[in-house]
Every structure is written in structure tokens, then in C-alpha cells.
PDB file of C-alpha atoms in Angstrom:
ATOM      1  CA  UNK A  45      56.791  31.159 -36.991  1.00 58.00           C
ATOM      2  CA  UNK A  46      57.425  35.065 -37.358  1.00 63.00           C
ATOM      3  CA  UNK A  47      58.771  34.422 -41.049  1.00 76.00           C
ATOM      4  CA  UNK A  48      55.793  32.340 -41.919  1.00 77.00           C
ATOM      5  CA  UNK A  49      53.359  34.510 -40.949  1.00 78.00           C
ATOM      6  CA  UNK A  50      54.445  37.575 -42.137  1.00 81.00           C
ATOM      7  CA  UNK A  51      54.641  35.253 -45.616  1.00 85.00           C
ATOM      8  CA  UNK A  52      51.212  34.451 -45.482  1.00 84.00           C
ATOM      9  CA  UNK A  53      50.315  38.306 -44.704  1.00 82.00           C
ATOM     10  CA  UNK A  54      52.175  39.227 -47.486  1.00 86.00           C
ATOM     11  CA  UNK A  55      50.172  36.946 -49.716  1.00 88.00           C
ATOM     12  CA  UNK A  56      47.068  38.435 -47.786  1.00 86.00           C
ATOM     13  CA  UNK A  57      48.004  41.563 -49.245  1.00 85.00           C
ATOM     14  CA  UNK A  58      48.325  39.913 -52.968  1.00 89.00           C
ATOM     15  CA  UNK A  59      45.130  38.749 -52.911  1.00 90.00           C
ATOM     16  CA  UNK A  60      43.401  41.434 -51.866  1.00 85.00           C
ATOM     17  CA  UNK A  61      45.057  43.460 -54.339  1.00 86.00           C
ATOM     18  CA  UNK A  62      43.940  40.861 -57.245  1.00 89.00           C
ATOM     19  CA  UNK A  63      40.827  41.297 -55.790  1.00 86.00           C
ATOM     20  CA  UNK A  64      40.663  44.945 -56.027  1.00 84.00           C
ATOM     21  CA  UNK A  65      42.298  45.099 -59.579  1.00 86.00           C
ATOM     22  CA  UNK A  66      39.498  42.310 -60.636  1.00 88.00           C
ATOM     23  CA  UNK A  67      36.518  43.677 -58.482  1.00 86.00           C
ATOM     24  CA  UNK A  68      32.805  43.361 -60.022  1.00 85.00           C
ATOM     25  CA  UNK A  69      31.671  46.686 -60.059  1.00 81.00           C
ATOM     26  CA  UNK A  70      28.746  45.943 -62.084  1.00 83.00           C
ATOM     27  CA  UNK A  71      26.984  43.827 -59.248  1.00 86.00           C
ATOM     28  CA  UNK A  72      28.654  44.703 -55.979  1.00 82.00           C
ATOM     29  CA  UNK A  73      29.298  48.333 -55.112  1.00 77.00           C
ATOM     30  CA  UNK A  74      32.906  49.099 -53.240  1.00 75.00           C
ATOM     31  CA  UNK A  75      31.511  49.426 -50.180  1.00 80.00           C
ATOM     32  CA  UNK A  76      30.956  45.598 -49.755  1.00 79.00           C
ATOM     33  CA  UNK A  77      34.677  44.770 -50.460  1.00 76.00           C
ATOM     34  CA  UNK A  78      35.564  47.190 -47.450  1.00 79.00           C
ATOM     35  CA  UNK A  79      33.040  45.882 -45.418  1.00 81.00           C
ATOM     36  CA  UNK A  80      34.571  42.128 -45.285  1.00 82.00           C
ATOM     37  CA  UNK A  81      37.576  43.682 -45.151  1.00 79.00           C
ATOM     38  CA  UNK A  82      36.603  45.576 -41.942  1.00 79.00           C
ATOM     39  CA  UNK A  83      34.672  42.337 -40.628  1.00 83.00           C
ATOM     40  CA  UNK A  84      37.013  39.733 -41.416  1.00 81.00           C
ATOM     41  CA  UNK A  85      39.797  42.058 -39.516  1.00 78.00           C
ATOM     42  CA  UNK A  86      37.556  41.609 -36.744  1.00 80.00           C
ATOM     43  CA  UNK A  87      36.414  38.319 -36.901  1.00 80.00           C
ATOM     44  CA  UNK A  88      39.809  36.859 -37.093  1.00 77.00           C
ATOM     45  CA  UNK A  89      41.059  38.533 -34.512  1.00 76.00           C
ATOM     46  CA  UNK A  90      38.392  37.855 -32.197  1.00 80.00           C
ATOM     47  CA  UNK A  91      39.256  33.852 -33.281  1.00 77.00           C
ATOM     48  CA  UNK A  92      42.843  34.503 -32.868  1.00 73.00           C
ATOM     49  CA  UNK A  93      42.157  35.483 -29.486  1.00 76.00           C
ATOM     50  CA  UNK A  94      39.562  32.599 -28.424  1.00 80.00           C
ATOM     51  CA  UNK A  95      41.825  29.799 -29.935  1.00 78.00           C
ATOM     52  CA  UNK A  96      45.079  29.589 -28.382  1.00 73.00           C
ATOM     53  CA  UNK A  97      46.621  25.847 -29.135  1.00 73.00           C
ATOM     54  CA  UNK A  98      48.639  26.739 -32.529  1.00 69.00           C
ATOM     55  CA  UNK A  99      47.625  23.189 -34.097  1.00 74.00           C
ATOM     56  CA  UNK A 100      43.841  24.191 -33.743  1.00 80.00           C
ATOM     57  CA  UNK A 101      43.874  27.471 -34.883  1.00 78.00           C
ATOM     58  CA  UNK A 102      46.161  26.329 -37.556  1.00 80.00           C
ATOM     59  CA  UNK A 103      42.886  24.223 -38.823  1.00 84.00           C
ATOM     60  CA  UNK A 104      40.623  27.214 -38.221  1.00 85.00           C
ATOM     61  CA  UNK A 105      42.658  29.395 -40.263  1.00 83.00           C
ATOM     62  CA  UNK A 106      42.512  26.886 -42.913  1.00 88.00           C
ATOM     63  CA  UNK A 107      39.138  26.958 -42.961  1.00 90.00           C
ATOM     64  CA  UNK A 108      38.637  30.713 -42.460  1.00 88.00           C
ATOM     65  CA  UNK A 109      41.287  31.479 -45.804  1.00 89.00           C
ATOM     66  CA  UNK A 110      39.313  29.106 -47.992  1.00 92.00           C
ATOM     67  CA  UNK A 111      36.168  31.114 -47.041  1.00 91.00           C
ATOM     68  CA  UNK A 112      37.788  34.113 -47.471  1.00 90.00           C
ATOM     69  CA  UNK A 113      39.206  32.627 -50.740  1.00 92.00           C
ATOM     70  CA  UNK A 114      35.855  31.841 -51.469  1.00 93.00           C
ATOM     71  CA  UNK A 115      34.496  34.936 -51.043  1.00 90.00           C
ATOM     72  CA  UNK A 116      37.329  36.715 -53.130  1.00 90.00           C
ATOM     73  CA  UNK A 117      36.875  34.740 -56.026  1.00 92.00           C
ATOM     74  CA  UNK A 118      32.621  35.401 -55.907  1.00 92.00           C
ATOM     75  CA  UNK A 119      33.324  39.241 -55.293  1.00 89.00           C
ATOM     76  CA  UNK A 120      35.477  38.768 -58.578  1.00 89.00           C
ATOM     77  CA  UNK A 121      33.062  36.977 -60.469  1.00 90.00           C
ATOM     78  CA  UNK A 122      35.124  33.962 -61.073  1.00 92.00           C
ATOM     79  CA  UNK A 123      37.330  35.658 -63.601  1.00 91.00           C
ATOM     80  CA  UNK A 124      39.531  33.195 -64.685  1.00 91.00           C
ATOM     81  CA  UNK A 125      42.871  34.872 -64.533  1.00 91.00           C
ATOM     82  CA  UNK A 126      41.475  36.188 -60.799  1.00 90.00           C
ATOM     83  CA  UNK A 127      40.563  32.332 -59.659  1.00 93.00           C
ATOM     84  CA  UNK A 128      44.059  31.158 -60.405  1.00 94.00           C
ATOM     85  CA  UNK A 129      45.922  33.975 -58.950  1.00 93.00           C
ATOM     86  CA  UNK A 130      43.639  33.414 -56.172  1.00 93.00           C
ATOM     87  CA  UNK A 131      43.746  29.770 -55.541  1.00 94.00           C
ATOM     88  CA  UNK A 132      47.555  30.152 -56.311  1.00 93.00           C
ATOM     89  CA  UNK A 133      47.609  32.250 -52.928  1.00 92.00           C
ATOM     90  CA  UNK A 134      45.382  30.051 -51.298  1.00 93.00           C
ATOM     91  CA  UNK A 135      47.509  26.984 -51.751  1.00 93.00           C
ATOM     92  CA  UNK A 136      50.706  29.252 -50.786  1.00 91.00           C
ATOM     93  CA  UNK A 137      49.011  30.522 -47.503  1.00 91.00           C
ATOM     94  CA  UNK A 138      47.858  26.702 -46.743  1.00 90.00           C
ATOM     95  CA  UNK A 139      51.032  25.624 -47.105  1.00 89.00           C
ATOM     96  CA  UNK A 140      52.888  27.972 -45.311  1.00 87.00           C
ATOM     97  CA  UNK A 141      50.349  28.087 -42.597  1.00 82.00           C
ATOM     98  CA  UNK A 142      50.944  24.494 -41.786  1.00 83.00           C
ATOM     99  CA  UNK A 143      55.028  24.607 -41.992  1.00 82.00           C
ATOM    100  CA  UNK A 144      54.774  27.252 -39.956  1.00 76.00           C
ATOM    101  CA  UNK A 145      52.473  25.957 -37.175  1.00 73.00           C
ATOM    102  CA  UNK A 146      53.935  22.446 -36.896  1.00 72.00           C
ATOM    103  CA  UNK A 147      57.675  24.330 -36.608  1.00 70.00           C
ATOM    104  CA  UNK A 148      56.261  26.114 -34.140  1.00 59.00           C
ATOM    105  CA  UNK A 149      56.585  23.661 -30.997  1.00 56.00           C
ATOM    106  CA  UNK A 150      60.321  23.903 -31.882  1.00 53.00           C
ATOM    107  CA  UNK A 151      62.472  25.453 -29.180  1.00 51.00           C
ATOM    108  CA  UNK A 152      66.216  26.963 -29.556  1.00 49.00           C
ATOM    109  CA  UNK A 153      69.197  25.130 -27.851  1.00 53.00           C
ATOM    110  CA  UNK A 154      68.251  26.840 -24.714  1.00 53.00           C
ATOM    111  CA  UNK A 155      64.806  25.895 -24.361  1.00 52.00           C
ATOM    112  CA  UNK A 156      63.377  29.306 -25.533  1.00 50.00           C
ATOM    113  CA  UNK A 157      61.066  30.357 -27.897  1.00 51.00           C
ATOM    114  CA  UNK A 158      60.835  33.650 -28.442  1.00 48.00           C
ATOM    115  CA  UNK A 159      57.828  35.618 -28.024  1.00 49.00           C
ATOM    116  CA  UNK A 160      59.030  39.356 -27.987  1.00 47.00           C
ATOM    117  CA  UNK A 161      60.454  41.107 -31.023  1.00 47.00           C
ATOM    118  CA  UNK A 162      59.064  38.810 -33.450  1.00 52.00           C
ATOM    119  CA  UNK A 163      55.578  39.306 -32.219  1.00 55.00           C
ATOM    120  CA  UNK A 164      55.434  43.010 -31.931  1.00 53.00           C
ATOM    121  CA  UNK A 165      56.931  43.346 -35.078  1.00 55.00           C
ATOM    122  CA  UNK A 166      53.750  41.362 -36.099  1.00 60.00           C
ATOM    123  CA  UNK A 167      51.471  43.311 -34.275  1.00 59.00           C
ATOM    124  CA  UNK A 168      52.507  46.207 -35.772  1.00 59.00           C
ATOM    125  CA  UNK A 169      52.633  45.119 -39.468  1.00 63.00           C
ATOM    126  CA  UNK A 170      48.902  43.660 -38.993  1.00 64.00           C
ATOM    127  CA  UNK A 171      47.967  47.195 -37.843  1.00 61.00           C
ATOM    128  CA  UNK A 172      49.579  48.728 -40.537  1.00 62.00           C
ATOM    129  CA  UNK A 173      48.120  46.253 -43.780  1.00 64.00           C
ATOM    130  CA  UNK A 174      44.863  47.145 -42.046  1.00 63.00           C
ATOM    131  CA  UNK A 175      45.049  50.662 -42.316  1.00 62.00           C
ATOM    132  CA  UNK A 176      46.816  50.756 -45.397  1.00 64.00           C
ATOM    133  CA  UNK A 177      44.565  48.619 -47.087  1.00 64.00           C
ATOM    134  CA  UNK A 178      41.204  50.536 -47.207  1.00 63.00           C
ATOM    135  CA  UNK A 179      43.441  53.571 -48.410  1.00 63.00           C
ATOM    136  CA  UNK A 180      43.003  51.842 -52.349  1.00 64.00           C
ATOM    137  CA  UNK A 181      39.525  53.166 -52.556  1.00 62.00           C
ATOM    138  CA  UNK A 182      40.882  56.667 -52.629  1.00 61.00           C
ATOM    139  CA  UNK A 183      43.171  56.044 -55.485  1.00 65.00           C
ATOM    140  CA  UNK A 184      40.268  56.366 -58.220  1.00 63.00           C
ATOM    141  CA  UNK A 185      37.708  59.025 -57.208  1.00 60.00           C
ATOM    142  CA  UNK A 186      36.397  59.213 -60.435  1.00 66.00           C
ATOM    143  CA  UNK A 187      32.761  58.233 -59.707  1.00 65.00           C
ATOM    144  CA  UNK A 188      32.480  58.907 -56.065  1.00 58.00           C
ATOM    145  CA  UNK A 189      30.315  61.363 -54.743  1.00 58.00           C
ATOM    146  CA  UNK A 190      32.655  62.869 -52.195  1.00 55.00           C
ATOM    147  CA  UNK A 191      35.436  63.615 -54.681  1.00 54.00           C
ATOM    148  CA  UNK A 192      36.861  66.852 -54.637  1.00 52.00           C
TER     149      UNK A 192
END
């Protein structure tokens, strides 16, 4: 399960950086890309907390990625090169998702799943693509009022 979902973080990360590369700046201002981003953090961890049976928050997460998939593609103004990448990460993520989540009831030869390395080491790269992430607005300070 660790494997799969540090895949479909991974492919997290792709798509938001197609959506940053092929961001509408003509109709939505930066600061509404970094607000879902700092929303949807929350949000899904709230859900990841509130659902705990793997199958059902496998389906939530489905839902919740073509939403967010959703809302990539209309913050990118349905580019066409940006839909395709998108959906292509979308599809990915589904199917990994699922692989993942219905491997997951799978034990080793003793009986034990494990539940301590692999999770911190999850923890921690969530925390870090979090607060990495919002770090791509500095890159261009061109136009921004607090450049130096």
C-alpha cells in the first residue's frame, strides 16, 4: 500500500505542476490555485481521518481526485495539451488507488501488516509536498507586489 500511495502522490505532484505551468492567469489570480491547494490539504485530511475502512475511502478518494481533476482542468481553461496530461494522471491515480486498496487486506506469511516505517515515511513526505508545493509561487516574482 506504501508503494501505491506514494505513486499516486507523486502523480499529485505532476498534476499540480501541469497545472501551474498551464494556469489561467487572465481569469483567476494565483491566489485561488493556493487556496484549493491549502483547502483540499485540509479537506482530505479531515476525510482521511473520518473514513477509516480502506475500501470506502478508496471510493471517496475516487470521487474527491475527479473533483480535484475537475477543478484542475477549469483552473487551466481546458487547454487541450493540460486536459490530457491531466486526465492521463487521473486515470493513473484511479488505477493505482484501487490496486493499492484491494492489496491492502493482504497480510505477510506471519500474519502482519505493517503499519510503522511505511507510514511515517508517508507522513512525512505528505508534509513535505505540502510545504514544498506553495514554494512555486516564489519562483516568478515578476508581477507581484511584494517582490524585492
Amino acid at each position: 500500500m506504501f508503494c501505491a500511495d506514494l505513486i499516486v502522490l507523486l502523480l499529485d505532484l505532476v498534476e499540480a505542476l501541469i497545472t501551474v505551468v498551464y494556469f489561467n492567469e487572465d481569469e483567476f489570480g494565483a491566489w485561488y490555485l493556493f487556496g484549493f491547494w491549502v483547502a483540499w490539504g485540509f479537506v482530505t485530511s479531515i476525510i482521511q481521518e473520518v473514513v477509516t475502512e480502506s475500501k470506502v475511502e478508496c471510493i471517496v478518494w475516487c470521487f474527491l481526485e475527479t473533483v480535484q481533476c475537475a477543478l484542475y482542468n477549469y483552473f487551466c481553461a481546458f487547454k487541450l495539451l493540460s486536459v490530457a496530461a491531466l486526465l492521463g494522471c487521473w486515470a493513473l491515480q484511479i488505477i493505482v488507488k484501487v490496486a493499492g486498496a484491494f492489496a491492502d487486506g493482504k497480510q505477510d506469511e506471519n500474519g502482519n501488516k505493517d503499519c510503522g516505517l511505511a507510514s511515517r515515511m508517508k507522513a512525512n513526505f505528505v508534509a513535505a509536498y505540502f510545504g514544498v508545493l506553495p514554494l512555486l509561487f516564489t519562483i516568478d516574482q515578476t508581477d507581484s507586489m511584494f517582490a524585492t
